[in-house]
mmCIF file with all atom_site columns, C-alpha atoms in Angstrom:
data_model
loop_
_atom_site.group_PDB
_atom_site.id
_atom_site.type_symbol
_atom_site.label_atom_id
_atom_site.label_alt_id
_atom_site.label_comp_id
_atom_site.label_asym_id
_atom_site.label_entity_id
_atom_site.label_seq_id
_atom_site.pdbx_PDB_ins_code
_atom_site.Cartn_x
_atom_site.Cartn_y
_atom_site.Cartn_z
_atom_site.occupancy
_atom_site.B_iso_or_equiv
_atom_site.pdbx_formal_charge
_atom_site.auth_seq_id
_atom_site.auth_comp_id
_atom_site.auth_asym_id
_atom_site.auth_atom_id
_atom_site.pdbx_PDB_model_num
ATOM 1  C CA . MET A 1 1  ? 5.464  32.314  7.191   1.00 0.00 ? 1398 MET A CA 1
ATOM 2  C CA . PRO A 1 2  ? 4.391  28.896  5.782   1.00 0.00 ? 1399 PRO A CA 1
ATOM 3  C CA . CYS A 1 3  ? 6.665  26.996  3.454   1.00 0.00 ? 1400 CYS A CA 1
ATOM 4  C CA . ARG A 1 4  ? 5.419  27.194  -0.133  1.00 0.00 ? 1401 ARG A CA 1
ATOM 5  C CA . VAL A 1 5  ? 7.769  24.670  -1.706  1.00 0.00 ? 1402 VAL A CA 1
ATOM 6  C CA . LYS A 1 6  ? 5.982  22.214  -3.994  1.00 0.00 ? 1403 LYS A CA 1
ATOM 7  C CA . TYR A 1 7  ? 7.302  18.685  -4.289  1.00 0.00 ? 1404 TYR A CA 1
ATOM 8  C CA . ASN A 1 8  ? 6.587  16.095  -6.949  1.00 0.00 ? 1405 ASN A CA 1
ATOM 9  C CA . GLN A 1 9  ? 4.214  13.361  -5.936  1.00 0.00 ? 1406 GLN A CA 1
ATOM 10 C CA . PRO A 1 10 ? 6.045  10.026  -5.989  1.00 0.00 ? 1407 PRO A CA 1
ATOM 11 C CA . LYS A 1 11 ? 5.343  7.930   -9.088  1.00 0.00 ? 1408 LYS A CA 1
ATOM 12 C CA . LYS A 1 12 ? 4.158  4.362   -8.811  1.00 0.00 ? 1409 LYS A CA 1
ATOM 13 C CA . VAL A 1 13 ? 7.094  2.014   -9.128  1.00 0.00 ? 1410 VAL A CA 1
ATOM 14 C CA . LYS A 1 14 ? 7.281  -1.674  -10.008 1.00 0.00 ? 1411 LYS A CA 1
ATOM 15 C CA . ILE A 1 15 ? 10.192 -4.030  -9.493  1.00 0.00 ? 1412 ILE A CA 1
ATOM 16 C CA . ILE A 1 16 ? 10.453 -6.904  -11.963 1.00 0.00 ? 1413 ILE A CA 1
ATOM 17 C CA . VAL A 1 17 ? 12.786 -9.838  -11.307 1.00 0.00 ? 1414 VAL A CA 1
ATOM 18 C CA . GLU A 1 18 ? 14.573 -9.973  -14.647 1.00 0.00 ? 1415 GLU A CA 1
ATOM 19 C CA . LYS A 1 19 ? 17.301 -12.582 -14.201 1.00 0.00 ? 1416 LYS A CA 1
ATOM 20 C CA . VAL A 1 20 ? 18.069 -15.097 -11.444 1.00 0.00 ? 1417 VAL A CA 1
ATOM 21 C CA . PRO A 1 21 ? 21.498 -16.702 -11.919 1.00 0.00 ? 1418 PRO A CA 1
ATOM 22 C CA . HIS A 1 22 ? 22.436 -20.087 -10.496 1.00 0.00 ? 1419 HIS A CA 1
ATOM 23 C CA . ASP A 1 23 ? 25.604 -21.133 -8.746  1.00 0.00 ? 1420 ASP A CA 1
ATOM 24 C CA . GLU A 1 24 ? 26.751 -24.536 -7.504  1.00 0.00 ? 1421 GLU A CA 1
ATOM 25 C CA . ILE A 1 25 ? 24.330 -24.212 -4.558  1.00 0.00 ? 1422 ILE A CA 1
ATOM 26 C CA . GLY A 1 26 ? 21.356 -23.381 -6.776  1.00 0.00 ? 1423 GLY A CA 1
ATOM 27 C CA . PRO A 1 27 ? 19.252 -20.325 -7.625  1.00 0.00 ? 1424 PRO A CA 1
ATOM 28 C CA . CYS A 1 28 ? 18.321 -17.439 -5.350  1.00 0.00 ? 1425 CYS A CA 1
ATOM 29 C CA . SER A 1 29 ? 16.131 -18.679 -2.506  1.00 0.00 ? 1426 SER A CA 1
ATOM 30 C CA . CYS A 1 30 ? 13.995 -15.504 -2.464  1.00 0.00 ? 1427 CYS A CA 1
ATOM 31 C CA . HIS A 1 31 ? 13.079 -14.701 -6.056  1.00 0.00 ? 1428 HIS A CA 1
ATOM 32 C CA . THR A 1 32 ? 12.157 -16.270 -9.383  1.00 0.00 ? 1429 THR A CA 1
ATOM 33 C CA . GLU A 1 33 ? 12.325 -14.693 -12.825 1.00 0.00 ? 1430 GLU A CA 1
ATOM 34 C CA . GLY A 1 34 ? 9.216  -12.791 -13.829 1.00 0.00 ? 1431 GLY A CA 1
ATOM 35 C CA . GLN A 1 35 ? 8.035  -11.861 -10.335 1.00 0.00 ? 1432 GLN A CA 1
ATOM 36 C CA . VAL A 1 36 ? 6.540  -8.366  -10.155 1.00 0.00 ? 1433 VAL A CA 1
ATOM 37 C CA . PHE A 1 37 ? 6.391  -6.254  -6.984  1.00 0.00 ? 1434 PHE A CA 1
ATOM 38 C CA . GLU A 1 38 ? 4.657  -2.910  -6.528  1.00 0.00 ? 1435 GLU A CA 1
ATOM 39 C CA . VAL A 1 39 ? 6.466  -0.500  -4.246  1.00 0.00 ? 1436 VAL A CA 1
ATOM 40 C CA . ASP A 1 40 ? 4.509  1.546   -1.723  1.00 0.00 ? 1437 ASP A CA 1
ATOM 41 C CA . PHE A 1 41 ? 6.874  4.527   -1.493  1.00 0.00 ? 1438 PHE A CA 1
ATOM 42 C CA . GLU A 1 42 ? 9.345  3.570   1.262   1.00 0.00 ? 1439 GLU A CA 1
ATOM 43 C CA . ARG A 1 43 ? 8.043  0.150   2.311   1.00 0.00 ? 1440 ARG A CA 1
ATOM 44 C CA . CYS A 1 44 ? 9.694  -3.096  1.327   1.00 0.00 ? 1441 CYS A CA 1
ATOM 45 C CA . PRO A 1 45 ? 7.163  -5.223  -0.592  1.00 0.00 ? 1442 PRO A CA 1
ATOM 46 C CA . ALA A 1 46 ? 5.928  -8.389  1.110   1.00 0.00 ? 1443 ALA A CA 1
ATOM 47 C CA . ASN A 1 47 ? 8.066  -11.446 0.341   1.00 0.00 ? 1444 ASN A CA 1
ATOM 48 C CA . PHE A 1 48 ? 10.873 -9.310  -1.098  1.00 0.00 ? 1445 PHE A CA 1
ATOM 49 C CA . CYS A 1 49 ? 14.478 -9.908  -0.024  1.00 0.00 ? 1446 CYS A CA 1
ATOM 50 C CA . ALA A 1 50 ? 15.405 -7.205  2.501   1.00 0.00 ? 1447 ALA A CA 1
ATOM 51 C CA . ALA A 1 51 ? 19.074 -7.151  1.424   1.00 0.00 ? 1448 ALA A CA 1
ATOM 52 C CA . ALA A 1 52 ? 18.090 -6.633  -2.215  1.00 0.00 ? 1449 ALA A CA 1
ATOM 53 C CA . PHE A 1 53 ? 15.574 -3.922  -1.279  1.00 0.00 ? 1450 PHE A CA 1
ATOM 54 C CA . HIS A 1 54 ? 18.258 -2.117  0.697   1.00 0.00 ? 1451 HIS A CA 1
ATOM 55 C CA . SER A 1 55 ? 20.427 -2.037  -2.463  1.00 0.00 ? 1452 SER A CA 1
ATOM 56 C CA . LEU A 1 56 ? 17.546 -1.004  -4.729  1.00 0.00 ? 1453 LEU A CA 1
ATOM 57 C CA . TRP A 1 57 ? 16.127 1.702   -2.453  1.00 0.00 ? 1454 TRP A CA 1
ATOM 58 C CA . PRO A 1 58 ? 18.271 4.676   -3.619  1.00 0.00 ? 1455 PRO A CA 1
ATOM 59 C CA . HIS A 1 59 ? 17.525 3.809   -7.253  1.00 0.00 ? 1456 HIS A CA 1
ATOM 60 C CA . LEU A 1 60 ? 13.812 3.430   -6.503  1.00 0.00 ? 1457 LEU A CA 1
ATOM 61 C CA . ARG A 1 61 ? 13.755 6.900   -4.956  1.00 0.00 ? 1458 ARG A CA 1
ATOM 62 C CA . VAL A 1 62 ? 15.363 8.479   -8.030  1.00 0.00 ? 1459 VAL A CA 1
ATOM 63 C CA . LEU A 1 63 ? 12.704 7.022   -10.326 1.00 0.00 ? 1460 LEU A CA 1
ATOM 64 C CA . GLU A 1 64 ? 9.827  7.631   -7.896  1.00 0.00 ? 1461 GLU A CA 1
ATOM 65 C CA . LEU A 1 65 ? 10.612 11.326  -7.846  1.00 0.00 ? 1462 LEU A CA 1
ATOM 66 C CA . GLY A 1 66 ? 11.010 11.646  -11.620 1.00 0.00 ? 1463 GLY A CA 1
ATOM 67 C CA . GLY A 1 67 ? 14.800 11.510  -11.842 1.00 0.00 ? 1464 GLY A CA 1
ATOM 68 C CA . ARG A 1 68 ? 17.057 9.542   -14.124 1.00 0.00 ? 1465 ARG A CA 1
ATOM 69 C CA . HIS A 1 69 ? 20.455 7.871   -13.753 1.00 0.00 ? 1466 HIS A CA 1
ATOM 70 C CA . PRO A 1 70 ? 23.159 8.706   -16.313 1.00 0.00 ? 1467 PRO A CA 1
ATOM 71 C CA . TRP A 1 71 ? 23.306 5.042   -17.395 1.00 0.00 ? 1468 TRP A CA 1
ATOM 72 C CA . ASP A 1 72 ? 19.543 4.613   -17.968 1.00 0.00 ? 1469 ASP A CA 1
ATOM 73 C CA . LYS A 1 73 ? 18.646 4.033   -21.607 1.00 0.00 ? 1470 LYS A CA 1
ATOM 74 C CA . ASN A 1 74 ? 14.998 5.025   -21.101 1.00 0.00 ? 1471 ASN A CA 1
ATOM 75 C CA . ALA A 1 75 ? 13.397 7.531   -18.750 1.00 0.00 ? 1472 ALA A CA 1
ATOM 76 C CA . GLY A 1 76 ? 11.539 5.858   -15.888 1.00 0.00 ? 1473 GLY A CA 1
ATOM 77 C CA . GLU A 1 77 ? 13.452 2.591   -16.211 1.00 0.00 ? 1474 GLU A CA 1
ATOM 78 C CA . THR A 1 78 ? 16.652 1.283   -14.656 1.00 0.00 ? 1475 THR A CA 1
ATOM 79 C CA . ARG A 1 79 ? 18.328 -2.009  -13.786 1.00 0.00 ? 1476 ARG A CA 1
ATOM 80 C CA . VAL A 1 80 ? 19.977 -2.878  -10.485 1.00 0.00 ? 1477 VAL A CA 1
ATOM 81 C CA . CYS A 1 81 ? 21.326 -6.114  -9.062  1.00 0.00 ? 1478 CYS A CA 1
ATOM 82 C CA . CYS A 1 82 ? 21.295 -7.401  -5.517  1.00 0.00 ? 1479 CYS A CA 1
ATOM 83 C CA . PRO A 1 83 ? 24.493 -7.553  -3.441  1.00 0.00 ? 1480 PRO A CA 1
ATOM 84 C CA . ASP A 1 84 ? 24.745 -11.380 -3.290  1.00 0.00 ? 1481 ASP A CA 1
ATOM 85 C CA . PRO A 1 85 ? 28.143 -12.067 -4.930  1.00 0.00 ? 1482 PRO A CA 1
ATOM 86 C CA . ASN A 1 86 ? 27.228 -15.694 -5.699  1.00 0.00 ? 1483 ASN A CA 1
ATOM 87 C CA . LYS A 1 87 ? 23.769 -15.083 -7.161  1.00 0.00 ? 1484 LYS A CA 1
ATOM 88 C CA . PRO A 1 88 ? 23.405 -11.411 -8.180  1.00 0.00 ? 1485 PRO A CA 1
ATOM 89 C CA . VAL A 1 89 ? 19.725 -11.218 -9.138  1.00 0.00 ? 1486 VAL A CA 1
ATOM 90 C CA . ILE A 1 90 ? 19.016 -8.507  -11.707 1.00 0.00 ? 1487 ILE A CA 1
ATOM 91 C CA . PHE A 1 91 ? 15.958 -6.325  -11.139 1.00 0.00 ? 1488 PHE A CA 1
ATOM 92 C CA . LYS A 1 92 ? 14.271 -3.957  -13.572 1.00 0.00 ? 1489 LYS A CA 1
ATOM 93 C CA . ILE A 1 93 ? 12.694 -0.923  -11.906 1.00 0.00 ? 1490 ILE A CA 1
ATOM 94 C CA . LEU A 1 94 ? 9.899  0.867   -13.759 1.00 0.00 ? 1491 LEU A CA 1
ATOM 95 C CA . ALA A 1 95 ? 8.231  4.166   -12.800 1.00 0.00 ? 1492 ALA A CA 1
ATOM 96 C CA . GLU A 1 96 ? 4.755  4.849   -14.124 1.00 0.00 ? 1493 GLU A CA 1
#
């Protein structure tokens, strides 16, 4: 018997570099404030920091599939920062 489960189509998701802090060494070497990246489901966007994408991926998936985190103020929008303890870049993730 074929499976008849229907799944939501993933929403289009954008990552916006919201804030790039500086430390004594300087700013993040990968990103600048205002950059916008479109996410193609599970692929890391070109020229996007792989370590940051690894941290953002679970949050991207929640929004892509129509979910929401308890801390999100608005549906389809969340904020996540990268794991760099010296320069934790803040990203805004938007689902359309």
